[in-house]
Coordinates of C-alpha atoms in Angstrom, one line a residue:
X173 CA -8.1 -3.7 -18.9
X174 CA -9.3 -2.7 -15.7
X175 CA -7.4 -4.2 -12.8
X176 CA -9.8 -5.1 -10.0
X177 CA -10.6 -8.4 -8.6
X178 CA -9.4 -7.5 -4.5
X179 CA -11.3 -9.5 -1.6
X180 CA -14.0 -7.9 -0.1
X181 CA -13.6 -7.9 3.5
X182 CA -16.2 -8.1 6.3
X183 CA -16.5 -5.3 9.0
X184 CA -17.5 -7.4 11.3
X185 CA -14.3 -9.2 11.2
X186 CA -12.0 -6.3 10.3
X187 CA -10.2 -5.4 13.4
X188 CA -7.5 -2.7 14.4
X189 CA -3.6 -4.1 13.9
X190 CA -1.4 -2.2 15.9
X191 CA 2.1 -0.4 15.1
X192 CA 3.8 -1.1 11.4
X193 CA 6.9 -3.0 10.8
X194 CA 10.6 -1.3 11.3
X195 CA 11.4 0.9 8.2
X196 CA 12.4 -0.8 5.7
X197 CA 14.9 1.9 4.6
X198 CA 16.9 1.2 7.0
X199 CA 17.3 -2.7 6.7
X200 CA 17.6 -2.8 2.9
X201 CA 21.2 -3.9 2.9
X202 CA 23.5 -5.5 0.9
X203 CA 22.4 -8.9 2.6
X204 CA 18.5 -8.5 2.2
X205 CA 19.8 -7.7 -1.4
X206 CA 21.7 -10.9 -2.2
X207 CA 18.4 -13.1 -0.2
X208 CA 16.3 -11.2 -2.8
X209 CA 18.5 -12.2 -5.9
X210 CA 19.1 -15.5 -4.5
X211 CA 15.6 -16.1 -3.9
X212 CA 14.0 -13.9 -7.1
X213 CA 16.8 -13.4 -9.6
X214 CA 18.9 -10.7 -10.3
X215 CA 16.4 -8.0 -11.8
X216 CA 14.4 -8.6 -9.2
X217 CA 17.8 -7.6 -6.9
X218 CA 17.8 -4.7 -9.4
X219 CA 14.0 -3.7 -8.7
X220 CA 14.6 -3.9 -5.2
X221 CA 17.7 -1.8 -5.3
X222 CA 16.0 0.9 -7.1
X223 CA 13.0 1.0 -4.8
X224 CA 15.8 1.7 -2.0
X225 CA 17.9 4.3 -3.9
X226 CA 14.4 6.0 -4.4
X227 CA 13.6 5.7 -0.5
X228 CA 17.1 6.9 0.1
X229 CA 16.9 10.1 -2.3
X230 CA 13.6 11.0 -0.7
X231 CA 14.2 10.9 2.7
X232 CA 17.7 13.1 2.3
X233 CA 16.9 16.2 4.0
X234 CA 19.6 17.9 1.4
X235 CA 17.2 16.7 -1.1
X236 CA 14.2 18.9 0.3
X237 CA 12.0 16.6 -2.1
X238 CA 8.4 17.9 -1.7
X239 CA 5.7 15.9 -0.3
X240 CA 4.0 15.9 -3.7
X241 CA 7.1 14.9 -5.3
X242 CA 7.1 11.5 -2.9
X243 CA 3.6 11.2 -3.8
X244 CA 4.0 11.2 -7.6
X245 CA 7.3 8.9 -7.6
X246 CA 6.2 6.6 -5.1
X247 CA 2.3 6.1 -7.4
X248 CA 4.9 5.9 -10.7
X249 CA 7.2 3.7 -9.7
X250 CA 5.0 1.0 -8.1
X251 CA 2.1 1.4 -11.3
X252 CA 5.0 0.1 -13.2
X253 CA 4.8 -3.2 -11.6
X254 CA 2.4 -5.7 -13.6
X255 CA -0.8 -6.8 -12.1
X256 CA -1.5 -10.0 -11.3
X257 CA -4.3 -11.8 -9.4
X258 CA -3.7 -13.4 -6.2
X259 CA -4.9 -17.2 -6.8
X260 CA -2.5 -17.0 -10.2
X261 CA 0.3 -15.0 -8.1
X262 CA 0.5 -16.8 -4.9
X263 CA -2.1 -19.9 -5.9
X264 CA -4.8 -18.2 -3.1
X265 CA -6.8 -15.2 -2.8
X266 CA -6.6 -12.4 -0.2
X267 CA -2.6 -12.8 0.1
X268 CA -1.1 -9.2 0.9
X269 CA 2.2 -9.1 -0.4
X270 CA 4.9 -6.7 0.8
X271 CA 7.0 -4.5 -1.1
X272 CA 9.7 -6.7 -1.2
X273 CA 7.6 -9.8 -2.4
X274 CA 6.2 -7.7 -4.9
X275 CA 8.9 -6.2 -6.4
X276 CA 10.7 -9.8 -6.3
X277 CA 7.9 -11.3 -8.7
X278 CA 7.1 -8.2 -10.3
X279 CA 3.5 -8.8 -9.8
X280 CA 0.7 -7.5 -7.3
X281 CA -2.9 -6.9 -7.2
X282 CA -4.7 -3.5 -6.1
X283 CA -3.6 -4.2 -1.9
X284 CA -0.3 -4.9 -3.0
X285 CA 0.2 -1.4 -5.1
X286 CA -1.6 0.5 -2.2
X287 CA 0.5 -1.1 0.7
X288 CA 3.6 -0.6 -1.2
X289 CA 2.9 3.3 -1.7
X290 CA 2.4 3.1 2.4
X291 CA 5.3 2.3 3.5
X292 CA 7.2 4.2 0.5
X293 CA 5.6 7.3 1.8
X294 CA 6.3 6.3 5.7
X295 CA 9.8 5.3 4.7
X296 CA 10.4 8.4 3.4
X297 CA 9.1 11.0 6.3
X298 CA 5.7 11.2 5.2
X299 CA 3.4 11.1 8.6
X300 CA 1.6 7.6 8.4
X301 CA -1.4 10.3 10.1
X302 CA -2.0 11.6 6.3
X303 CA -1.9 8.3 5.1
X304 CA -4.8 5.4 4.9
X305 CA -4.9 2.5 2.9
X306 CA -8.6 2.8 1.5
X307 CA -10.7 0.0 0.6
X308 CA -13.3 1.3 -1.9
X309 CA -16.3 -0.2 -3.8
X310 CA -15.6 0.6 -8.0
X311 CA -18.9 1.4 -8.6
X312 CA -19.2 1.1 -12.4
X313 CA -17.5 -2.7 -12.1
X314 CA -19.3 -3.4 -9.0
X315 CA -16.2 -5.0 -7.3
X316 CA -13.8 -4.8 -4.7
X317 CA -11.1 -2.4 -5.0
X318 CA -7.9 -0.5 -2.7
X319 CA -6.2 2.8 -3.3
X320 CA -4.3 5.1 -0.8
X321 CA -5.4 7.8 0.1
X322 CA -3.0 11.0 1.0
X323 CA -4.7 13.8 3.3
X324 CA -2.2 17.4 3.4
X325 CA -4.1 17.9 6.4
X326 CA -6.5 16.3 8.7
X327 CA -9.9 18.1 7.0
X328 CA -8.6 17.9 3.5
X329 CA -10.2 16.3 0.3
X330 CA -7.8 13.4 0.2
X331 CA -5.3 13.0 -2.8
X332 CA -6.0 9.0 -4.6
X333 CA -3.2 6.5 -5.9
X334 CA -4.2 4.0 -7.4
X335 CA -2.9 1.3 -10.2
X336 CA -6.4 1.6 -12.4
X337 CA -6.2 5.6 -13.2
X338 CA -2.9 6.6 -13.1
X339 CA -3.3 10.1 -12.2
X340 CA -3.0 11.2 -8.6
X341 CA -6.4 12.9 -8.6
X342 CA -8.3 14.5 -5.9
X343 CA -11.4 12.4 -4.3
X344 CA -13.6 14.5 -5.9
X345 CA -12.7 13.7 -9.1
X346 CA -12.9 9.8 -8.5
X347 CA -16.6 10.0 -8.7
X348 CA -15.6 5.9 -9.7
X349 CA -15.0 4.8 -6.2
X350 CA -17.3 4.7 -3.3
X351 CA -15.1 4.3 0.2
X352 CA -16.1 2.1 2.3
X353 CA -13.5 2.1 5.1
X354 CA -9.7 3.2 5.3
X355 CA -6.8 2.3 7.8
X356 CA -3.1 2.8 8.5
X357 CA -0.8 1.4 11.1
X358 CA -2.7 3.4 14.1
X359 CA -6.4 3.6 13.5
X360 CA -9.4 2.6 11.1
X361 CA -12.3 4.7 9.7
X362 CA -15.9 3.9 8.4
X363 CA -16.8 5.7 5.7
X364 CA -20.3 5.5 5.8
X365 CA -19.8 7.3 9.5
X366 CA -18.4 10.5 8.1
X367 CA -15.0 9.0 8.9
X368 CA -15.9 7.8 12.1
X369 CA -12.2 6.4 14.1
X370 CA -12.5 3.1 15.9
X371 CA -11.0 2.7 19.0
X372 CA -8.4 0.4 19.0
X373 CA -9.7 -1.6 22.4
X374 CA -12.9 -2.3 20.4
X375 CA -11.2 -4.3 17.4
X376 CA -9.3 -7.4 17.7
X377 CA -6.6 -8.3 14.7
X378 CA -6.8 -7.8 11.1
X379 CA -4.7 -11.0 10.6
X380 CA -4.0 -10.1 6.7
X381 CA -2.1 -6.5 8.4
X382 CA -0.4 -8.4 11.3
X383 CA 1.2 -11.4 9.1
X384 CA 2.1 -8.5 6.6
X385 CA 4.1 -6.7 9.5
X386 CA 5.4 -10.2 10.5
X387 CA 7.0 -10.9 6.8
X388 CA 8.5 -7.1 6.8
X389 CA 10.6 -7.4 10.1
X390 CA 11.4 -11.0 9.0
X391 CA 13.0 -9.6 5.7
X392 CA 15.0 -6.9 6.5
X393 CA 16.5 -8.5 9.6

């Protein structure tokens, strides 16, 4: 089945949101731990206790895990989560779910996989600057999609996770998706401008990005 179904957002209302949350690799404690089994049950506990150990082995410079490696545990470990639409999950559309809330229910929709590969990533050392959250157009369904996107450099063909193919395969080879715009914690891009940067004192707030920062400080503190 081909998971799709993600709001389609306006550029005329999609605005820059400022710095990202604290890492959540460092607040995952035994607390947040027992709030998450408390609130979600105890494989969700277990879930979320995996997703740290996997942060924690990543990020260990004794480790020297490559940047690809990241890349391909970070894409397998979230695709394993089921999807789920946001007016069944949450009882609305457009809700952007963090990691923790996704790995609690074990569900999630296209956002959800993409921002939970984020802030694996920028958790563990990966520069946010090679990441962007992409929203796409999936060209043969003619519907909304998000993926991240992972540039080895600033001119490079960008690498694509996604929850629909599995495969981390080059742009190029995603002949599938048509990007529209991409962002991360600093900046936004148009597509359709050769990858033209906004400033940020020309955009206002994305509101889904700045209640999502909001719920990740509130859960690991």
């Amino acid at each position: 089945m081909y998971r799709l179904k993600c709001p389609i957002f306006s550029l005329s209302v999609l605005l820059f949101a400022g710095p990202v949350a604290a890492q959540y690799i460092d607040g995952i404690n035994d607390q947040v731990l027992n709030r998450v089994a408390s609130k979600y049950g105890d494989q969700a506990r277990t879930r979320v206790a995996d997703w740290k150990k996997l942060m924690d082995t990543n990020a260990d410079p004794q480790n020297a895990v490559s940047e690809n490696k990241k890349l391909k545990t970070s894409n397998s470990f979230f695709n394993k989560i089921r999807w789920v639409s946001d007016q069944k999950h949450w009882g609305r559309e457009d809700y952007w779910a963090t990691p923790i809330e996704m790995l609690g229910t074990n569900g999630g929709d296209c956002e959800d996989y993409s921002i939970a590969k984020y802030f694996t990533l920028k958790d563990t050392d990966v520069s946010t600057s090679k990441l962007r959250i992409t929203y796409v157009k999936a060209i043969e369904y003619n519907q909304a999609h998000m993926v991240l996107a992972y540039y080895k450099t600033p001119d490079a063909e960008p690498l694509i996770m996604d929850n629909i193919n599995l495969r981390i395969l080059p742009a190029s080879q995603r002949n599938d998706l048509l990007p529209v715009y991409s962002f991360n914690g600093e900046n936004l891009w148009l597509a359709k401008a050769r990858g033209k940067k906004l400033k940020a004192s020309s955009q206002r707030s994305l509101p889904q990005w700045r209640k999502l920062n909001e719920k990740l400080l509130a859960e690991v503190m």
